[in-house]
Amino acid sequence: MSKTKRKPWKKNLYENQGYEDNYTDPSFLKELATNKDLKIFDYREAVRGASRLVFQGSIVTFFLIIFYYLYDERISPSAVFLYSSIATIFGFFCYIGKEINVSTCVENSRTGVCVLVFGYIFSPLLHTLTDSISTDTIFSTTGFVMFLHLVFYDYGISSFIVSKAISLNAAIFGAICLASRLSSSFHAFVLLTMSSEFFALGPILVDRIWTPYLVLPASAVCSYFLYQISTPVLVTYLWFLFFLNIVCPYIFWRQQENKKTIFGPWDEAIVDEIDVNKDDKKKQR
């Protein structure tokens, strides 16, 4: 008996070629590629990438330190407001650099004055907003929203989890919660002003002048003030710095060899909106 010769197999789903439905031709996987266009990072690059997270964590830590100093009456709110205003003006001139424009300075100054005036007017309301909530609940909620701030913060990478709105709102909400624990509405006004400078204006300047070496002064300043507050808290902070900036990049660097992404010759299924609309009209009829 002579064997019937079948036509050569083609990658065509809508044509009956005389092959079984589950038939896979050996030529189908010739175009299979593994780890196509995969970029391998060395350990230094991983450390530089993690430094952005460590720096923002130090910013959050320093904000909490300022709250503690205001809460414990270790520093006057007037001094905090004065130093923060000087730092904001200095940061503004660092941001604009040589592009100094009188009209721009006047417009930004007007915006800043409006924000300060409205913040000062509404600070008594915000100061008493969460009086009925226990302090433990306030501190727990603040820790949670600050964690959300770090999770959704824009670290300069394109990812679906990045959301500047969620990150900023979470930090401001945490500041409002902490402001209700302070002794006066002026304390609350200063803390809310600091939150705007740290979480709204600060990232704009940091994006302009960012370098991984900023982690060193930020960590040193936080370590100094935490040493004045509590040694166990300082040890915990240093441990997290070591884990996030040394251990995690090392784990990422070592695990890159186990990454396997598959790129094959198969076609991705794409839903045609025109066909869907036609089907919906037919169902309505």
Tab-separated table of C-alpha atoms in Angstrom, residues 67-77 182-184 187:
chain	number	residue	atom	x	y	z
A	67	PHE	CA	7.203	65.020	64.143
A	68	TYR	CA	8.733	63.389	67.204
A	69	TYR	CA	10.735	66.511	68.053
A	70	LEU	CA	7.572	68.635	67.751
A	71	TYR	CA	5.506	66.080	69.666
A	72	ASP	CA	8.065	65.864	72.500
A	73	GLU	CA	8.569	69.666	72.538
A	74	ARG	CA	12.275	69.270	71.834
A	75	ILE	CA	12.186	72.024	69.239
A	76	SER	CA	9.910	74.987	68.689
A	77	PRO	CA	7.654	75.045	65.621
A	182	LEU	CA	0.490	67.805	68.381
A	183	SER	CA	-0.144	70.370	71.100
A	184	SER	CA	-1.401	73.341	69.048
A	187	HIS	CA	2.386	72.859	65.417
